Amino acid sequence: MSATPKIEPIGAKVPEPRQNDPDTLARQIVEKLTYSICKHPEQARKYDWLRAVTLVVRDRIIDHWFPSTDRVRDSGDKRVYYLSMEFLIGRMLRDAINNLQLTGPIREALKRYNVELDMVELLEPDAALGNGGLGRLAACFMESMASTGVPGVGYGIRYVHGFFRQEIAEGAQVELPETWLVHGNPWEFERRDSSYEIGFGGKVLTQQEPGKPPRHVWRPAERVLAVAFDTPIVGWRGSQVNTLRLWSAQAVDPILLDAFNSGDHIGALVESNKAEAITRVLYPADSHQAGQELRLRQEYFFSAASLQDIIRRHLGENDSLDNLADKVAIQLNDTHPAVSVAELMRLLVDVHGYEWAKAWEITRATFGYTNHTLLPEALEHWPINLFERLLPRQMQIIYQINADVIREASQTGFDGAQISAISLIDEGNGRRVRMGQLAFVGSHAVNGVSALHTELMKETVFRNLHELYPERIQNKTNGVTPRRWLMECNPGLTGLLTEAIGPGFLDDIEKLRDADGLADDAAFREKFAAVKRANKGRLADLISDRLAITIDPGAIFDIQVKRIHEYKRQFLNIIEAIALYNQIRAHPEKDWTPRVKIFAGKAAPSYVQAKEIIHLANDVARVVNSDPSVRDLLKIVFIPNYNVSLAEIIMPAADLSEQISTAGLEASGTGNMKFALNGALTIGTLDGANVEMLEHLGEDNIFIFGLTADEVAQRRREAHSGRSIIDETPLLREALDAISAGVFAPESPARYHSLVSNLYNNDWWMICADFEAYWNTQRELDGLFLTQDAWQSKAVHNTARMGWFSSDRSIREYAKDIWQAGPGKVR
Ligand code: GL7
Ligand code: PLP
């Protein structure tokens, strides 16, 4: 018998470090084309190049991914799990190439085949698994955790259809399905070995043994499978690669074979369709609760899968769950994953046999909760009967938590009104579970996302809970990643800054401060303005290609891009545009500063007023843009389908950023930060993070107007309406009259009657109240733009002073104050 050949133990061979020179990269790209895509370079189509380049980059990420994962496991360091229903990532290739610093060599390698890297990058679909600010923040946080060395794992949902594609037809929004996965997704790895059963419905069995607390066993009526898909998130300079794990729902039995064989071909697939529906689409509701059963299923599905995964990993490395909170921090991104609090209690008590009090201690020490909005319509609460039917054991647990909290409150001397305010059950509204209260009591730290928002949390929605647990609320002001939102989207400015202050700011964005003095340097200002001008040219080209509207890059680019919402007040901006239009026509002899007003943003499909606002913007644009009497002094543009990739072109091209929400209602904003970082001046209210921007920028470098949050609250208490203001403000009255008279919608003059009558009767969003201050500030900005030196000097100060608003800073604060993970170890 011949001897068995000796097999090298797995892992004995570490791959040679890869070379990153253009020759090697070119060879490897062709290798991928040949062996992974099966094409000759001569035959390769555009998408083949995208795939080949992605695979080459991916190999290099994997080289960093293994050691990152091993390092965390071997060190026993605490891991941070970021649970979020949304990750609005956008394209990934440019980010990965930038962070691995391969831009130059890959560009060079592709040139050998006459292929442009920029063209290839633009083919990638946006991963739009989020609605807006909240989801985009989660994406910035994932990148910053990798860049600052926090061992973070993101958990979310792998929606087949992300945020809908918006088209504008005859001025109105049309929603179309988004299909980011049609060309496959080379970034993700399906992990069938990490799949879990998730239950719904059924009943709870209670076993009572004498002298012992009752034991509860949940017997779900339905089960679906959660299957993991992993995407690597590579940090700056490739230092660390973290994992984004997204769950996909599948049926436990993919087909009911008996039904199929007996001829019921559709019935055979019913289970499978029902299961897959859970992760089919992202709910397009931003800042208001979707309120449907499928949404609650989504929330529980991804929370339960993530917790099972976390516990399995923990028990693979530790003897018990006793030390869970020492090794694991779980951050709840808004209340969407708040059911996790009840689910972890269920796992600890029912499955792992912990006593209630001990389980509660572990749970509270493990969770942190971030609140992202105070808008009442956004606060999640579920009807008790729905909750009970879908999650019967979790409902029992919530009742028990509630009883404990109420007991504690009574002992503290809370009265009936205070107790009903903190109760997890809303008794006044058809009996509902309040998810904000559940997240609050189940977490050791609760945070707001800007200083103002955090103070308002203490005074409003969580007033009584704050009184009961006064140490729990803290502030963590949002931030944005400077890699995507400066280096990648604005290479011109990045190059100029590197030349002027050296490359130090690339590793520590707060070093941008070194550029502050350059605001007084005329030669620098000129170069700064030239970069802006080139970026405006790029946006003007996009607008000309997509909309056949010609705009002048010499005009002020005045931009408001964000979700369309009444509180964000796009309507105020449009009314100001109409008033300006009227004035230009009435006084053609005046020295008007040319302006292009640019809008973009999606409305939730069921949000009637938001859709009317989009329609109005488009109607006004049509009339103004075709009126020869305003010449090039005013243009209005609505760019359809706002998404991350469009934002990357828009942010660097803005002169003026519109952050004009009704004070007290925008929790933070992050678009405001991206604009200012790229040298736009802000016109804004004292709301969200604008307040802190004012502190960092200085009052000469930001244009604040309007009512404060306190004044808004006061007016609302006084039942303010717009009527008298409209009567006394001719500019405003004439603009509203024009809308009401159908000047912008001659085919349907009544189209905007309800929008306008709301201003007369109520003015809930303080549009009339703030109109005059807004108008005056805009005219001040007109004057400033004519003195370019002064404008550009302020613009330079904006870029130089925005470093603090980096998500690296936010993440370091979370790591230190909430997660107790990685500080000291945070690079
Ligand atoms: C939001 C806030 O509205 C927004 O101001 C904030 O910047 C963002 C991230 O913290 O969170 N809250 C919310 O529900 N959505 C947001 O964008 C949808
Ligand atoms: N949507 C997209 C695509 C974004 O890039 C951003 C932030 O830049 C937002 C929404 C949030 O914008 P805002 O903070 O202005 O609401």
PDB file of C-alpha atoms in Angstrom, residues 140-267:
ATOM      1  CA  CYS A 140     -21.157  56.836   7.026  1.00  0.00           C
ATOM      2  CA  PHE A 141     -20.925  55.178  10.439  1.00  0.00           C
ATOM      3  CA  MET A 142     -19.970  51.824   8.936  1.00  0.00           C
ATOM      4  CA  GLU A 143     -17.173  53.457   6.963  1.00  0.00           C
ATOM      5  CA  SER A 144     -15.989  55.470   9.956  1.00  0.00           C
ATOM      6  CA  MET A 145     -15.973  52.442  12.260  1.00  0.00           C
ATOM      7  CA  ALA A 146     -13.668  50.694   9.805  1.00  0.00           C
ATOM      8  CA  SER A 147     -11.544  53.822   9.416  1.00  0.00           C
ATOM      9  CA  THR A 148     -11.137  54.485  13.149  1.00  0.00           C
ATOM     10  CA  GLY A 149     -10.551  50.843  14.071  1.00  0.00           C
ATOM     11  CA  VAL A 150     -13.801  50.115  15.892  1.00  0.00           C
ATOM     12  CA  PRO A 151     -14.670  46.438  15.439  1.00  0.00           C
ATOM     13  CA  GLY A 152     -18.160  46.990  14.122  1.00  0.00           C
ATOM     14  CA  VAL A 153     -20.695  44.770  12.394  1.00  0.00           C
ATOM     15  CA  GLY A 154     -23.708  46.281  10.679  1.00  0.00           C
ATOM     16  CA  TYR A 155     -26.910  44.251  10.631  1.00  0.00           C
ATOM     17  CA  GLY A 156     -29.750  45.055   8.275  1.00  0.00           C
ATOM     18  CA  ILE A 157     -32.027  43.794   5.539  1.00  0.00           C
ATOM     19  CA  ARG A 158     -31.048  42.760   2.033  1.00  0.00           C
ATOM     20  CA  TYR A 159     -33.967  44.352   0.217  1.00  0.00           C
ATOM     21  CA  VAL A 160     -34.370  43.059  -3.325  1.00  0.00           C
ATOM     22  CA  HIS A 161     -35.859  46.412  -4.265  1.00  0.00           C
ATOM     23  CA  GLY A 162     -34.279  49.394  -2.553  1.00  0.00           C
ATOM     24  CA  PHE A 163     -35.598  52.922  -2.481  1.00  0.00           C
ATOM     25  CA  PHE A 164     -37.852  53.488  -5.526  1.00  0.00           C
ATOM     26  CA  ARG A 165     -36.664  55.210  -8.680  1.00  0.00           C
ATOM     27  CA  GLN A 166     -38.356  58.559  -9.199  1.00  0.00           C
ATOM     28  CA  GLU A 167     -39.377  59.914 -12.573  1.00  0.00           C
ATOM     29  CA  ILE A 168     -41.172  63.147 -13.220  1.00  0.00           C
ATOM     30  CA  ALA A 169     -44.032  62.911 -15.715  1.00  0.00           C
ATOM     31  CA  GLU A 170     -45.815  66.150 -16.573  1.00  0.00           C
ATOM     32  CA  GLY A 171     -44.461  67.641 -13.403  1.00  0.00           C
ATOM     33  CA  ALA A 172     -45.580  64.895 -11.044  1.00  0.00           C
ATOM     34  CA  GLN A 173     -43.648  62.174  -9.252  1.00  0.00           C
ATOM     35  CA  VAL A 174     -43.922  58.643 -10.599  1.00  0.00           C
ATOM     36  CA  GLU A 175     -42.490  55.748  -8.578  1.00  0.00           C
ATOM     37  CA  LEU A 176     -40.789  52.864 -10.332  1.00  0.00           C
ATOM     38  CA  PRO A 177     -39.195  49.768  -8.837  1.00  0.00           C
ATOM     39  CA  GLU A 178     -35.501  49.874  -8.206  1.00  0.00           C
ATOM     40  CA  THR A 179     -33.534  46.815  -9.316  1.00  0.00           C
ATOM     41  CA  TRP A 180     -29.995  47.070  -8.019  1.00  0.00           C
ATOM     42  CA  LEU A 181     -29.406  43.319  -8.122  1.00  0.00           C
ATOM     43  CA  VAL A 182     -30.148  42.670 -11.808  1.00  0.00           C
ATOM     44  CA  HIS A 183     -26.495  42.471 -12.807  1.00  0.00           C
ATOM     45  CA  GLY A 184     -25.669  40.452  -9.692  1.00  0.00           C
ATOM     46  CA  ASN A 185     -23.824  41.885  -6.724  1.00  0.00           C
ATOM     47  CA  PRO A 186     -20.126  41.052  -6.705  1.00  0.00           C
ATOM     48  CA  TRP A 187     -19.628  42.641  -3.280  1.00  0.00           C
ATOM     49  CA  GLU A 188     -21.744  40.195  -1.306  1.00  0.00           C
ATOM     50  CA  PHE A 189     -21.057  36.674  -0.054  1.00  0.00           C
ATOM     51  CA  GLU A 190     -24.010  34.458   0.722  1.00  0.00           C
ATOM     52  CA  ARG A 191     -23.455  32.578   3.983  1.00  0.00           C
ATOM     53  CA  ARG A 192     -25.808  29.616   4.000  1.00  0.00           C
ATOM     54  CA  ASP A 193     -23.977  28.408   7.083  1.00  0.00           C
ATOM     55  CA  SER A 194     -25.230  31.459   8.948  1.00  0.00           C
ATOM     56  CA  SER A 195     -28.945  31.020   8.649  1.00  0.00           C
ATOM     57  CA  TYR A 196     -31.532  30.999  11.371  1.00  0.00           C
ATOM     58  CA  GLU A 197     -35.181  30.153  11.757  1.00  0.00           C
ATOM     59  CA  ILE A 198     -37.386  33.072  12.685  1.00  0.00           C
ATOM     60  CA  GLY A 199     -40.833  32.422  14.119  1.00  0.00           C
ATOM     61  CA  PHE A 200     -44.104  34.328  13.930  1.00  0.00           C
ATOM     62  CA  GLY A 201     -47.484  33.836  15.583  1.00  0.00           C
ATOM     63  CA  GLY A 202     -48.534  30.671  17.392  1.00  0.00           C
ATOM     64  CA  LYS A 203     -48.851  30.322  21.139  1.00  0.00           C
ATOM     65  CA  VAL A 204     -46.968  30.387  24.386  1.00  0.00           C
ATOM     66  CA  LEU A 205     -46.903  27.319  26.622  1.00  0.00           C
ATOM     67  CA  THR A 206     -46.380  27.912  30.303  1.00  0.00           C
ATOM     68  CA  GLN A 207     -44.883  25.228  32.499  1.00  0.00           C
ATOM     69  CA  GLN A 208     -45.231  25.720  36.219  1.00  0.00           C
ATOM     70  CA  GLU A 209     -43.155  23.700  38.642  1.00  0.00           C
ATOM     71  CA  PRO A 210     -43.809  24.180  42.351  1.00  0.00           C
ATOM     72  CA  GLY A 211     -41.483  26.698  43.974  1.00  0.00           C
ATOM     73  CA  LYS A 212     -40.050  27.864  40.662  1.00  0.00           C
ATOM     74  CA  PRO A 213     -40.894  30.740  38.390  1.00  0.00           C
ATOM     75  CA  PRO A 214     -43.044  29.671  35.439  1.00  0.00           C
ATOM     76  CA  ARG A 215     -41.211  28.655  32.252  1.00  0.00           C
ATOM     77  CA  HIS A 216     -42.486  29.908  28.953  1.00  0.00           C
ATOM     78  CA  VAL A 217     -42.034  28.204  25.647  1.00  0.00           C
ATOM     79  CA  TRP A 218     -43.031  29.949  22.456  1.00  0.00           C
ATOM     80  CA  ARG A 219     -44.407  27.693  19.746  1.00  0.00           C
ATOM     81  CA  PRO A 220     -44.558  29.834  16.611  1.00  0.00           C
ATOM     82  CA  ALA A 221     -47.101  28.907  13.963  1.00  0.00           C
ATOM     83  CA  GLU A 222     -44.891  30.059  11.084  1.00  0.00           C
ATOM     84  CA  ARG A 223     -41.192  29.886  10.467  1.00  0.00           C
ATOM     85  CA  VAL A 224     -39.012  31.546   7.875  1.00  0.00           C
ATOM     86  CA  LEU A 225     -35.313  31.289   7.276  1.00  0.00           C
ATOM     87  CA  ALA A 226     -32.984  34.274   7.604  1.00  0.00           C
ATOM     88  CA  VAL A 227     -29.927  33.833   5.392  1.00  0.00           C
ATOM     89  CA  ALA A 228     -26.885  36.064   5.802  1.00  0.00           C
ATOM     90  CA  PHE A 229     -25.214  38.016   3.002  1.00  0.00           C
ATOM     91  CA  ASP A 230     -21.919  39.663   3.939  1.00  0.00           C
ATOM     92  CA  THR A 231     -20.407  42.767   2.376  1.00  0.00           C
ATOM     93  CA  PRO A 232     -16.960  44.002   3.373  1.00  0.00           C
ATOM     94  CA  ILE A 233     -16.614  47.624   4.463  1.00  0.00           C
ATOM     95  CA  VAL A 234     -13.076  48.802   3.989  1.00  0.00           C
ATOM     96  CA  GLY A 235     -11.728  51.659   6.076  1.00  0.00           C
ATOM     97  CA  TRP A 236      -9.363  54.440   5.102  1.00  0.00           C
ATOM     98  CA  ARG A 237      -5.992  53.132   3.923  1.00  0.00           C
ATOM     99  CA  GLY A 238      -7.372  49.608   4.161  1.00  0.00           C
ATOM    100  CA  SER A 239      -6.477  49.548   7.836  1.00  0.00           C
ATOM    101  CA  GLN A 240      -9.508  47.574   8.863  1.00  0.00           C
ATOM    102  CA  VAL A 241     -12.311  45.763   7.081  1.00  0.00           C
ATOM    103  CA  ASN A 242     -15.620  45.370   8.896  1.00  0.00           C
ATOM    104  CA  THR A 243     -18.678  43.397   7.871  1.00  0.00           C
ATOM    105  CA  LEU A 244     -22.126  44.494   6.871  1.00  0.00           C
ATOM    106  CA  ARG A 245     -24.378  41.462   7.295  1.00  0.00           C
ATOM    107  CA  LEU A 246     -27.754  41.741   5.578  1.00  0.00           C
ATOM    108  CA  TRP A 247     -30.525  39.190   6.068  1.00  0.00           C
ATOM    109  CA  SER A 248     -32.585  37.705   3.295  1.00  0.00           C
ATOM    110  CA  ALA A 249     -35.822  35.819   3.991  1.00  0.00           C
ATOM    111  CA  GLN A 250     -36.460  32.417   2.495  1.00  0.00           C
ATOM    112  CA  ALA A 251     -39.034  29.727   3.064  1.00  0.00           C
ATOM    113  CA  VAL A 252     -37.968  26.800   5.225  1.00  0.00           C
ATOM    114  CA  ASP A 253     -39.502  24.554   2.534  1.00  0.00           C
ATOM    115  CA  PRO A 254     -38.823  26.211  -0.823  1.00  0.00           C
ATOM    116  CA  ILE A 255     -41.686  24.362  -2.486  1.00  0.00           C
ATOM    117  CA  LEU A 256     -44.609  22.338  -1.154  1.00  0.00           C
ATOM    118  CA  LEU A 257     -43.966  19.286  -3.280  1.00  0.00           C
ATOM    119  CA  ASP A 258     -47.235  17.523  -2.440  1.00  0.00           C
ATOM    120  CA  ALA A 259     -49.231  20.505  -3.605  1.00  0.00           C
ATOM    121  CA  PHE A 260     -47.141  20.791  -6.748  1.00  0.00           C
ATOM    122  CA  ASN A 261     -47.498  17.120  -7.618  1.00  0.00           C
ATOM    123  CA  SER A 262     -51.223  17.269  -7.176  1.00  0.00           C
ATOM    124  CA  GLY A 263     -51.380  20.062  -9.724  1.00  0.00           C
ATOM    125  CA  ASP A 264     -51.551  23.112  -7.451  1.00  0.00           C
ATOM    126  CA  HIS A 265     -48.542  24.844  -8.957  1.00  0.00           C
ATOM    127  CA  ILE A 266     -49.313  28.229  -7.507  1.00  0.00           C
ATOM    128  CA  GLY A 267     -50.281  26.964  -4.070  1.00  0.00           C
TER     129      GLY A 267
END
